PDB file of C-alpha atoms in Angstrom:
ATOM      1  CA  UNK A 556      22.803  -4.466 -12.068  1.00  0.00           C
ATOM      2  CA  UNK A 557      23.580  -4.459  -8.275  1.00  0.00           C
ATOM      3  CA  UNK A 558      19.960  -6.145  -7.277  1.00  0.00           C
ATOM      4  CA  UNK A 559      18.084  -6.643  -3.527  1.00  0.00           C
ATOM      5  CA  UNK A 560      18.505 -10.651  -2.159  1.00  0.00           C
ATOM      6  CA  UNK A 561      15.083 -10.792   1.059  1.00  0.00           C
ATOM      7  CA  UNK A 562      15.950 -13.364   3.005  1.00  0.00           C
ATOM      8  CA  UNK A 563      15.935 -14.412   6.732  1.00  0.00           C
ATOM      9  CA  UNK A 564      18.745 -15.583   8.883  1.00  0.00           C
ATOM     10  CA  UNK A 565      18.349 -19.614   8.225  1.00  0.00           C
ATOM     11  CA  UNK A 566      18.260 -18.591   4.697  1.00  0.00           C
ATOM     12  CA  UNK A 567      22.195 -16.604   4.964  1.00  0.00           C
ATOM     13  CA  UNK A 568      22.939 -19.397   6.381  1.00  0.00           C
ATOM     14  CA  UNK A 569      22.287 -22.513   3.820  1.00  0.00           C
ATOM     15  CA  UNK A 570      23.341 -19.959   1.672  1.00  0.00           C
ATOM     16  CA  UNK A 571      26.453 -19.316   2.979  1.00  0.00           C
ATOM     17  CA  UNK A 572      27.427 -23.846   3.525  1.00  0.00           C
ATOM     18  CA  UNK A 573      25.615 -23.776  -0.628  1.00  0.00           C
ATOM     19  CA  UNK A 574      27.584 -20.628  -1.749  1.00  0.00           C
ATOM     20  CA  UNK A 575      24.014 -19.913  -3.543  1.00  0.00           C
ATOM     21  CA  UNK A 576      21.835 -17.488  -2.701  1.00  0.00           C
ATOM     22  CA  UNK A 577      19.815 -19.158  -5.252  1.00  0.00           C
ATOM     23  CA  UNK A 578      19.849 -21.420  -8.242  1.00  0.00           C
ATOM     24  CA  UNK A 579      16.926 -19.270  -9.973  1.00  0.00           C
ATOM     25  CA  UNK A 580      14.886 -17.766 -10.776  1.00  0.00           C
ATOM     26  CA  UNK A 581      14.833 -16.343  -7.376  1.00  0.00           C
ATOM     27  CA  UNK A 582      12.690 -12.024  -6.620  1.00  0.00           C
ATOM     28  CA  UNK A 583      15.275  -9.730  -5.944  1.00  0.00           C
ATOM     29  CA  UNK A 584      14.671  -5.885  -5.935  1.00  0.00           C
ATOM     30  CA  UNK A 585      16.526  -3.587  -7.794  1.00  0.00           C
ATOM     31  CA  UNK A 586      16.067   0.170  -9.152  1.00  0.00           C
ATOM     32  CA  UNK A 587      13.774  -0.788 -12.137  1.00  0.00           C
ATOM     33  CA  UNK A 588      11.517   2.276 -14.194  1.00  0.00           C
ATOM     34  CA  UNK A 589       8.413   2.165 -12.106  1.00  0.00           C
ATOM     35  CA  UNK A 590       9.769   2.477  -8.784  1.00  0.00           C
ATOM     36  CA  UNK A 591      12.018   5.457 -10.193  1.00  0.00           C
ATOM     37  CA  UNK A 592       8.625   6.958 -11.492  1.00  0.00           C
ATOM     38  CA  UNK A 593       7.246   6.513  -7.568  1.00  0.00           C
ATOM     39  CA  UNK A 594      10.475   7.692  -6.028  1.00  0.00           C
ATOM     40  CA  UNK A 595      10.604  10.370  -8.048  1.00  0.00           C
ATOM     41  CA  UNK A 596      13.953  10.885  -7.439  1.00  0.00           C
ATOM     42  CA  UNK A 597      17.400  10.479 -10.230  1.00  0.00           C
ATOM     43  CA  UNK A 598      19.722  10.179  -6.911  1.00  0.00           C
ATOM     44  CA  UNK A 599      20.440   7.212  -7.734  1.00  0.00           C
ATOM     45  CA  UNK A 600      22.235   5.962  -3.874  1.00  0.00           C
ATOM     46  CA  UNK A 601      18.393   7.311  -3.016  1.00  0.00           C
ATOM     47  CA  UNK A 602      16.728   4.673  -5.505  1.00  0.00           C
ATOM     48  CA  UNK A 603      18.833   2.280  -4.378  1.00  0.00           C
ATOM     49  CA  UNK A 604      17.656   2.660  -1.028  1.00  0.00           C
ATOM     50  CA  UNK A 605      15.002   2.724  -2.175  1.00  0.00           C
ATOM     51  CA  UNK A 606      15.388  -0.495  -4.041  1.00  0.00           C
ATOM     52  CA  UNK A 607      16.494  -1.355  -0.075  1.00  0.00           C
ATOM     53  CA  UNK A 608      13.648  -0.966   1.421  1.00  0.00           C
ATOM     54  CA  UNK A 609      11.270  -2.479  -0.413  1.00  0.00           C
ATOM     55  CA  UNK A 610      13.270  -6.235  -0.615  1.00  0.00           C
ATOM     56  CA  UNK A 611      13.258  -5.076   3.438  1.00  0.00           C
ATOM     57  CA  UNK A 612       9.032  -5.319   3.087  1.00  0.00           C
ATOM     58  CA  UNK A 613       9.775  -8.740   1.590  1.00  0.00           C
ATOM     59  CA  UNK A 614      12.457 -10.085   3.717  1.00  0.00           C
ATOM     60  CA  UNK A 615       9.069  -9.685   6.328  1.00  0.00           C
ATOM     61  CA  UNK A 616       7.395 -11.251   4.075  1.00  0.00           C
ATOM     62  CA  UNK A 617       8.799 -14.591   4.493  1.00  0.00           C
ATOM     63  CA  UNK A 618       9.598 -13.400   8.606  1.00  0.00           C
ATOM     64  CA  UNK A 619       5.826 -13.930   8.207  1.00  0.00           C
ATOM     65  CA  UNK A 620       5.429 -17.227   6.603  1.00  0.00           C
ATOM     66  CA  UNK A 621       8.569 -19.145   8.620  1.00  0.00           C
ATOM     67  CA  UNK A 622       7.507 -19.074  12.486  1.00  0.00           C
ATOM     68  CA  UNK A 623      10.605 -20.354  13.352  1.00  0.00           C
ATOM     69  CA  UNK A 624      12.719 -17.880  12.248  1.00  0.00           C
ATOM     70  CA  UNK A 625      14.492 -15.570  14.179  1.00  0.00           C
ATOM     71  CA  UNK A 626      12.779 -11.884  14.075  1.00  0.00           C
ATOM     72  CA  UNK A 627      15.191  -9.700  12.615  1.00  0.00           C
ATOM     73  CA  UNK A 628      15.148  -8.843   8.538  1.00  0.00           C
ATOM     74  CA  UNK A 629      17.585  -9.487   6.487  1.00  0.00           C
ATOM     75  CA  UNK A 630      18.858  -8.730   2.562  1.00  0.00           C
ATOM     76  CA  UNK A 631      21.766  -9.664   0.580  1.00  0.00           C
ATOM     77  CA  UNK A 632      23.280  -6.909  -1.888  1.00  0.00           C
ATOM     78  CA  UNK A 633      25.060  -8.669  -4.795  1.00  0.00           C
ATOM     79  CA  UNK A 634      25.678  -7.799  -8.100  1.00  0.00           C
ATOM     80  CA  UNK A 635      24.317  -9.781 -10.895  1.00  0.00           C
ATOM     81  CA  UNK A 636      25.170  -9.006 -15.006  1.00  0.00           C
ATOM     82  CA  UNK A 637      23.235  -6.962 -17.121  1.00  0.00           C
ATOM     83  CA  UNK A 638      19.753  -8.580 -18.046  1.00  0.00           C
ATOM     84  CA  UNK A 639      19.946 -10.875 -15.861  1.00  0.00           C
ATOM     85  CA  UNK A 640      17.729  -9.489 -13.881  1.00  0.00           C
ATOM     86  CA  UNK A 641      13.914  -8.839 -15.614  1.00  0.00           C
ATOM     87  CA  UNK A 642      11.055  -6.948 -13.957  1.00  0.00           C
ATOM     88  CA  UNK A 643       7.518  -9.170 -14.782  1.00  0.00           C
ATOM     89  CA  UNK A 644       5.690  -6.042 -17.301  1.00  0.00           C
ATOM     90  CA  UNK A 645       2.510  -7.789 -16.146  1.00  0.00           C
ATOM     91  CA  UNK A 646       3.367  -6.286 -12.332  1.00  0.00           C
ATOM     92  CA  UNK A 647       5.525  -3.869 -12.756  1.00  0.00           C
ATOM     93  CA  UNK A 648       3.203  -1.349 -11.912  1.00  0.00           C
ATOM     94  CA  UNK A 649       1.005  -2.548  -8.916  1.00  0.00           C
ATOM     95  CA  UNK A 650       1.841  -0.649  -6.170  1.00  0.00           C
ATOM     96  CA  UNK A 651       3.058  -4.366  -4.136  1.00  0.00           C
ATOM     97  CA  UNK A 652       5.573  -5.280  -6.664  1.00  0.00           C
ATOM     98  CA  UNK A 653       7.623  -1.704  -7.335  1.00  0.00           C
ATOM     99  CA  UNK A 654      11.139  -2.655  -8.087  1.00  0.00           C
ATOM    100  CA  UNK A 655      10.384  -6.203  -8.012  1.00  0.00           C
ATOM    101  CA  UNK A 656      13.017  -8.132 -10.027  1.00  0.00           C
ATOM    102  CA  UNK A 657      13.155 -11.567 -11.055  1.00  0.00           C
ATOM    103  CA  UNK A 658      16.946 -13.129 -11.644  1.00  0.00           C
ATOM    104  CA  UNK A 659      16.697 -15.857 -13.558  1.00  0.00           C
ATOM    105  CA  UNK A 660      20.459 -17.537 -13.895  1.00  0.00           C
ATOM    106  CA  UNK A 661      22.234 -19.032 -10.441  1.00  0.00           C
ATOM    107  CA  UNK A 662      23.061 -16.494  -8.098  1.00  0.00           C
ATOM    108  CA  UNK A 663      26.799 -17.569  -6.005  1.00  0.00           C
ATOM    109  CA  UNK A 664      26.609 -15.470  -2.162  1.00  0.00           C
ATOM    110  CA  UNK A 665      30.368 -14.877  -3.968  1.00  0.00           C
ATOM    111  CA  UNK A 666      28.917 -11.506  -5.602  1.00  0.00           C
ATOM    112  CA  UNK A 667      27.602 -10.190  -2.816  1.00  0.00           C
ATOM    113  CA  UNK A 668      28.230  -7.236  -1.985  1.00  0.00           C
ATOM    114  CA  UNK A 669      26.759  -6.539   1.026  1.00  0.00           C
ATOM    115  CA  UNK A 670      24.542  -7.925   3.801  1.00  0.00           C
ATOM    116  CA  UNK A 671      21.532  -5.898   5.897  1.00  0.00           C
ATOM    117  CA  UNK A 672      19.893  -7.585   8.677  1.00  0.00           C
ATOM    118  CA  UNK A 673      18.497  -5.865  11.823  1.00  0.00           C
ATOM    119  CA  UNK A 674      19.619  -5.452  15.202  1.00  0.00           C
ATOM    120  CA  UNK A 675      18.967  -6.779  17.646  1.00  0.00           C
ATOM    121  CA  UNK A 676      16.695  -4.473  19.324  1.00  0.00           C
ATOM    122  CA  UNK A 677      15.208  -4.782  16.412  1.00  0.00           C
ATOM    123  CA  UNK A 678      13.337  -8.179  17.053  1.00  0.00           C
ATOM    124  CA  UNK A 679      10.324  -7.367  19.399  1.00  0.00           C
ATOM    125  CA  UNK A 680       9.546  -4.447  16.428  1.00  0.00           C
ATOM    126  CA  UNK A 681      10.097  -6.279  13.477  1.00  0.00           C
ATOM    127  CA  UNK A 682       8.449  -9.979  15.278  1.00  0.00           C
ATOM    128  CA  UNK A 683       5.187  -7.701  16.253  1.00  0.00           C
ATOM    129  CA  UNK A 684       4.689  -6.339  12.602  1.00  0.00           C
ATOM    130  CA  UNK A 685       5.336 -10.391  11.294  1.00  0.00           C
ATOM    131  CA  UNK A 686       2.635 -10.768  12.717  1.00  0.00           C
ATOM    132  CA  UNK A 687       0.680  -8.064  11.598  1.00  0.00           C
ATOM    133  CA  UNK A 688       1.818  -8.072   8.184  1.00  0.00           C
ATOM    134  CA  UNK A 689      -1.381 -10.289   7.247  1.00  0.00           C
ATOM    135  CA  UNK A 690      -4.037  -7.605   9.251  1.00  0.00           C
ATOM    136  CA  UNK A 691      -2.272  -5.105   7.174  1.00  0.00           C
ATOM    137  CA  UNK A 692      -2.246  -6.089   3.973  1.00  0.00           C
ATOM    138  CA  UNK A 693      -6.654  -6.608   4.434  1.00  0.00           C
ATOM    139  CA  UNK A 694      -6.701  -2.797   4.718  1.00  0.00           C
ATOM    140  CA  UNK A 695      -6.084  -2.707   8.404  1.00  0.00           C
ATOM    141  CA  UNK A 696      -4.480   0.667   9.774  1.00  0.00           C
ATOM    142  CA  UNK A 697      -3.728  -0.047  13.438  1.00  0.00           C
ATOM    143  CA  UNK A 698      -1.764  -3.519  11.750  1.00  0.00           C
ATOM    144  CA  UNK A 699      -0.376  -0.629   8.885  1.00  0.00           C
ATOM    145  CA  UNK A 700       1.031   1.385  11.986  1.00  0.00           C
ATOM    146  CA  UNK A 701       3.151  -0.918  13.869  1.00  0.00           C
ATOM    147  CA  UNK A 702       3.684  -3.270  10.297  1.00  0.00           C
ATOM    148  CA  UNK A 703       5.457   0.565   9.445  1.00  0.00           C
ATOM    149  CA  UNK A 704       7.035   0.169  12.934  1.00  0.00           C
ATOM    150  CA  UNK A 705       9.962  -1.945  11.614  1.00  0.00           C
ATOM    151  CA  UNK A 706      10.596   0.818   9.163  1.00  0.00           C
ATOM    152  CA  UNK A 707      12.235   3.040  12.398  1.00  0.00           C
ATOM    153  CA  UNK A 708      14.945   0.415  12.771  1.00  0.00           C
ATOM    154  CA  UNK A 709      17.444   0.688  10.482  1.00  0.00           C
ATOM    155  CA  UNK A 710      18.991  -2.226   8.749  1.00  0.00           C
ATOM    156  CA  UNK A 711      23.165  -1.929   9.770  1.00  0.00           C
ATOM    157  CA  UNK A 712      25.726  -2.838   6.874  1.00  0.00           C
ATOM    158  CA  UNK A 713      28.300  -5.983   7.285  1.00  0.00           C
ATOM    159  CA  UNK A 714      30.719  -7.161   4.723  1.00  0.00           C
ATOM    160  CA  UNK A 715      30.039 -10.754   3.436  1.00  0.00           C
ATOM    161  CA  UNK A 716      33.031 -11.969   5.513  1.00  0.00           C
ATOM    162  CA  UNK A 717      30.821 -11.398   8.494  1.00  0.00           C
ATOM    163  CA  UNK A 718      28.027 -13.966   7.483  1.00  0.00           C
ATOM    164  CA  UNK A 719      29.451 -16.618   9.283  1.00  0.00           C
ATOM    165  CA  UNK A 720      28.988 -14.314  12.676  1.00  0.00           C
ATOM    166  CA  UNK A 721      25.742 -13.838  11.749  1.00  0.00           C
ATOM    167  CA  UNK A 722      24.768 -16.715  11.102  1.00  0.00           C
ATOM    168  CA  UNK A 723      26.871 -19.038  14.339  1.00  0.00           C
ATOM    169  CA  UNK A 724      29.194 -20.597  12.210  1.00  0.00           C
ATOM    170  CA  UNK A 725      32.523 -19.978  12.182  1.00  0.00           C
TER     171      UNK A 725
END
């Protein structure tokens, strides 16, 4: 099963050093039944793109909680064994939890298929979105507009071999 793990660049650097995205349980995003119903598509590529978008929003939330992190969203696409990711039955249909899964096992970075990161020119918009997130969650339409502005930036695709360059290590 392909899951999308939201991170920050410091967390990606830590994963690169330890060789693991986490020891579990960790929150990730995937094509779940609720996401399928919400997105109204049978095209698996479109559904995976929607799951990636949900993970990008979760990465933005991580950035809001870590003011020292570089303002670039990071999502790692990783394949986990079927059954290693589960949906919380109590939260599966909540709009804020669409596509959310819990991965219970350790996730080796070697299982990653790709890494998706904002370009440097997205940093001002991502920083503004991270700052506006709390107000947007509270219903502020202007703040939601700022948060949505981060989605104007497509995450760039990187091969896993490029992780050392992304985190500034050789």
